[in-house]
Coordinates of C-alpha atoms in Angstrom, one line a residue:
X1 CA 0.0 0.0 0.0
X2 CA 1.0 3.6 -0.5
X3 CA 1.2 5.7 2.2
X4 CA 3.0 9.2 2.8
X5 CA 5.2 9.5 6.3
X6 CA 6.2 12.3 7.9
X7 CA 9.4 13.8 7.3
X8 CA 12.4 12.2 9.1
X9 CA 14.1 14.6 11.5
X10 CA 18.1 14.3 11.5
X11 CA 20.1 15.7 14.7
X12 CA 23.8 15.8 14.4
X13 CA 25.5 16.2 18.1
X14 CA 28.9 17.1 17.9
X15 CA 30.0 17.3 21.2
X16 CA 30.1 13.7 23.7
X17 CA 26.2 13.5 24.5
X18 CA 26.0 12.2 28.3
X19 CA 24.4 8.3 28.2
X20 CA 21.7 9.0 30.8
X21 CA 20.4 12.5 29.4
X22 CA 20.8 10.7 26.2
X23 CA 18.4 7.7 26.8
X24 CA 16.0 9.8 29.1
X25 CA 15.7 12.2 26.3
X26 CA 14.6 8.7 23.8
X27 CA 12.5 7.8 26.4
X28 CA 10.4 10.7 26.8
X29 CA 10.4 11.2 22.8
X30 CA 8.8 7.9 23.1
X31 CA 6.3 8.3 25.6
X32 CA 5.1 11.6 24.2
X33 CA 5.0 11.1 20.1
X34 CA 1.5 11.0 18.4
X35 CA 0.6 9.2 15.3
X36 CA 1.8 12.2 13.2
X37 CA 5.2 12.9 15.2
X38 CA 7.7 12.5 12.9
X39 CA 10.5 10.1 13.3
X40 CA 13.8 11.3 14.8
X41 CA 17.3 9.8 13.7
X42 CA 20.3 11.2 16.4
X43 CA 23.9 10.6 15.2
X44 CA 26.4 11.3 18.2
X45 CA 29.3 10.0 20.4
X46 CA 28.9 9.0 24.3
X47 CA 32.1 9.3 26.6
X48 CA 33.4 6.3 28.1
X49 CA 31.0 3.7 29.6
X50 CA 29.7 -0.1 29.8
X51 CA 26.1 -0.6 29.1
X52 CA 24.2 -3.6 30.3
X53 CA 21.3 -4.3 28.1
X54 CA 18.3 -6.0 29.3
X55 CA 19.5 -9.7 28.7
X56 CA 22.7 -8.5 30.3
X57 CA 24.5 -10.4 33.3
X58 CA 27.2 -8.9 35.6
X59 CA 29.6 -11.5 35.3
X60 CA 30.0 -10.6 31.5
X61 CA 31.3 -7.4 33.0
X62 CA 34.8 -9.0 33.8
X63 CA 36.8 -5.6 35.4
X64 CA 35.3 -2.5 34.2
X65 CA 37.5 -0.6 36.8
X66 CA 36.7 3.1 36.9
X67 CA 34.7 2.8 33.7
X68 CA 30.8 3.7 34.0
X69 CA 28.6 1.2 33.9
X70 CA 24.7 2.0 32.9
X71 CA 22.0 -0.8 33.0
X72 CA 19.8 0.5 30.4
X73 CA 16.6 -1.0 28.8
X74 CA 17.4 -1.7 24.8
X75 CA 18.1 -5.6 23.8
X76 CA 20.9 -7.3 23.8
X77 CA 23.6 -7.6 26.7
X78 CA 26.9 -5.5 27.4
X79 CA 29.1 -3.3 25.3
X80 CA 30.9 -0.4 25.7
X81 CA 30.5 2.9 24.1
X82 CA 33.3 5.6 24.0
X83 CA 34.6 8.7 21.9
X84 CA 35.5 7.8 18.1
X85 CA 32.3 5.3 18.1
X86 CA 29.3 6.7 16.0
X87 CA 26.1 5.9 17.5
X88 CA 23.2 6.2 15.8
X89 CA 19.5 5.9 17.5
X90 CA 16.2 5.5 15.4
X91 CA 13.1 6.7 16.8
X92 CA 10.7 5.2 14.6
X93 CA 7.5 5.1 14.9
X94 CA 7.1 0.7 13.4
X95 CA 3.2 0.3 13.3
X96 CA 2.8 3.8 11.1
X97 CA 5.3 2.3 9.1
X98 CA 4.2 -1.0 8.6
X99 CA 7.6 -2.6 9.6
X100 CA 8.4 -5.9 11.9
X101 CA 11.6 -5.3 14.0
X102 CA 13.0 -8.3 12.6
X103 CA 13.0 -6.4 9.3
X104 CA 14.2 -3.3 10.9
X105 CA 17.3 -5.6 12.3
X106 CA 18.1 -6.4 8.7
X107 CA 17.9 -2.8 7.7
X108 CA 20.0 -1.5 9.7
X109 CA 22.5 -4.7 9.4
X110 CA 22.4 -3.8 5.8
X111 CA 23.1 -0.2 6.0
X112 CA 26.4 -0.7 7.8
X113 CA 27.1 -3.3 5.2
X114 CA 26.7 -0.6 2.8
X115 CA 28.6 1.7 4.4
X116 CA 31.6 -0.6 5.0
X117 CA 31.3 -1.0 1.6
X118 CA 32.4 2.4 0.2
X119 CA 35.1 2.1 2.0
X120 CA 36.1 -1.3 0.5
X121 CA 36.0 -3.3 3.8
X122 CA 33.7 -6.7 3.2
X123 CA 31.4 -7.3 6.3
X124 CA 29.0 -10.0 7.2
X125 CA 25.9 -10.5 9.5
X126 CA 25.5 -13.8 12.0
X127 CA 22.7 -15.4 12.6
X128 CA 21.3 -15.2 16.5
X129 CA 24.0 -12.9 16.9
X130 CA 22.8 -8.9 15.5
X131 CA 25.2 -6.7 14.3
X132 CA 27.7 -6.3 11.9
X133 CA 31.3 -8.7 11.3
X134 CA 34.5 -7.9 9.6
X135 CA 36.6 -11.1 9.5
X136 CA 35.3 -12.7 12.5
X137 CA 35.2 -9.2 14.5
X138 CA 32.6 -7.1 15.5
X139 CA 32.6 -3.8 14.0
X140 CA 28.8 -2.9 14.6
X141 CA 26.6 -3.7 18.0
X142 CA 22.5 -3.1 17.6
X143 CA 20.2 -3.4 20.3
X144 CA 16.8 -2.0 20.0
X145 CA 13.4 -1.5 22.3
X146 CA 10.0 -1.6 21.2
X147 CA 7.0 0.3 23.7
X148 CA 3.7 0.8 21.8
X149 CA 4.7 0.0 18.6
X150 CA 7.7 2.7 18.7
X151 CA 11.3 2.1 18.9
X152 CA 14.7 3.5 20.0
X153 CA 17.9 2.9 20.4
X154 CA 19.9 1.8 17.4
X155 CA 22.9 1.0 16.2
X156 CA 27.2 1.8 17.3
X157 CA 29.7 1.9 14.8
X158 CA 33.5 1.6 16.3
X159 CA 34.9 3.9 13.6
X160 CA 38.4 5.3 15.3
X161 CA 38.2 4.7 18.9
X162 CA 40.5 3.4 21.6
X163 CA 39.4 -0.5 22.1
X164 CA 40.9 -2.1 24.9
X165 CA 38.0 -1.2 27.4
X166 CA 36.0 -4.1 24.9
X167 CA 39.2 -6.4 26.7
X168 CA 36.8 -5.7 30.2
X169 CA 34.4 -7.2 29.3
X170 CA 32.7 -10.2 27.2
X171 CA 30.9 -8.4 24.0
X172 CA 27.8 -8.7 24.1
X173 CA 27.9 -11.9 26.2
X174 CA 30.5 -13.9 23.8
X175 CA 33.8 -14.8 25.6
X176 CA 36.8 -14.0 23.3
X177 CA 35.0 -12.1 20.9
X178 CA 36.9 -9.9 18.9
X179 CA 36.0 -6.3 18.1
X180 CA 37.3 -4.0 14.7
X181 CA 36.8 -0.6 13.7
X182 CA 36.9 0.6 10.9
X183 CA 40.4 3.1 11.5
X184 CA 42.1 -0.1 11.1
X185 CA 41.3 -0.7 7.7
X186 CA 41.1 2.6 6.3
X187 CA 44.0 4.8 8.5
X188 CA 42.9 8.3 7.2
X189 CA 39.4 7.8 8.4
X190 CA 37.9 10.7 8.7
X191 CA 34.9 10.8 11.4
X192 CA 32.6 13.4 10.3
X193 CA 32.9 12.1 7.2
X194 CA 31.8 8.5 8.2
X195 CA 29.1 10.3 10.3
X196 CA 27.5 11.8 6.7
X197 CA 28.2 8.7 4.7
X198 CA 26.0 6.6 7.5
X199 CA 23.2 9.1 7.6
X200 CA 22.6 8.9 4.0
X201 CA 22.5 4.8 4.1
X202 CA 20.1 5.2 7.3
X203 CA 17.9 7.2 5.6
X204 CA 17.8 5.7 2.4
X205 CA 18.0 1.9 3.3
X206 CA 16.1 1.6 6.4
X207 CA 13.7 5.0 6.4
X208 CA 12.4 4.9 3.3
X209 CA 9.6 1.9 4.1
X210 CA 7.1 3.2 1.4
X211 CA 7.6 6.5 -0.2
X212 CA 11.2 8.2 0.0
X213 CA 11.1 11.1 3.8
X214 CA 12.2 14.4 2.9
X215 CA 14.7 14.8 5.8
X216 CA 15.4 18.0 7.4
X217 CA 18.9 18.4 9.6
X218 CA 19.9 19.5 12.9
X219 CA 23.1 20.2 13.9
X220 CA 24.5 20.7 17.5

């Protein structure tokens, strides 16, 4: 069926956004959207911290020493978020837009795919295992929540970040998995740059359900 959305709102954040504010502020997005709110995309960075999602057990949290640790409410179990990972949350409103999340999972699988692409690096999915895979590494985590037929959270891209803290801990629940990003196959990675490129997939490979949204931009 054809149907018209609403136009997709982009925010650019371009200083660390605190985790807690962060999520409150999807939260209450959430809580108060109507059935012609239009659907937000956020592209940011958080500073240093663990998250535990809501499948997530404290002894895959092996010595997060002075690190943060949040237990937050999205799918999935830990990871750790920290400056030169791009995080991107959908707030998407699924039932307007006639979309399963098990097809949104694939979306935004494939839109990191995409991405990885232009850059020449060759990526994979897993099966029971969301996210993205670069030679048996994980360059991408996802974890999503659904309330009311909306959803937020998304999707972290390690682009050009520091990685040992992922050494603290057992990615998203598997001991001795091993985590990318993608500085290490393309040196002269340029972040903003990355940030643009994974807008434009997001928007036009996982946002455009029916009819192509206009998209307007905000930056901060």
């Amino acid at each position: 069926m054809n149907r018209t959305l609403p136009p997709l709102r982009v925010q650019i954040f371009h200083e660390l956004q605190d985790y807690a504010t962060t999520w409150a502020a999807m939260r209450a997005f959430t809580a108060t959207r109507t059935a012609t709110t239009p659907d937000e995309l956020w592209l940011l960075e958080h500073p240093p911290l663990f998250t535990l999602g809501q499948a997530g057990r404290p002894e895959h949290l092996l010595a997060p020493g002075a690190i943060p640790v949040f237990q937050t409410d999205r799918g999935g179990q830990v990871t750790y978020h920290g400056p030169g990972q791009l995080v991107a949350y959908l707030l998407l409103d699924l039932r307007r837009a006639g979309i399963g999340i098990k097809r949104l999972v694939a979306q935004l699988e494939q839109a990191v795919m995409l991405l990885l692409a232009q850059y020449g690096v060759q990526s994979e999915r897993r099966v029971n295992a969301p996210g993205v895979y670069v030679a048996e590494a994980k360059i991408a985590a996802l974890g999503l929540r659904v309330r009311q037929g909306c959803c937020y959270h998304g999707v972290a891209l390690n682009v050009d970040m520091d990685l040992a803290p992922f050494q603290r801990i057992n990615p998203c629940g598997y001991s001795g998995l091993a985590v990318t990003q993608l500085a290490d196959f393309c040196p002269s990675i340029q972040f903003a740059d990355v940030r643009q490129a994974l807008s434009t997939q997001l928007q036009s490979t996982i946002l455009a359900f029916s009819n192509p949204l206009a998209a307007s931009s905000f930056q901060h």
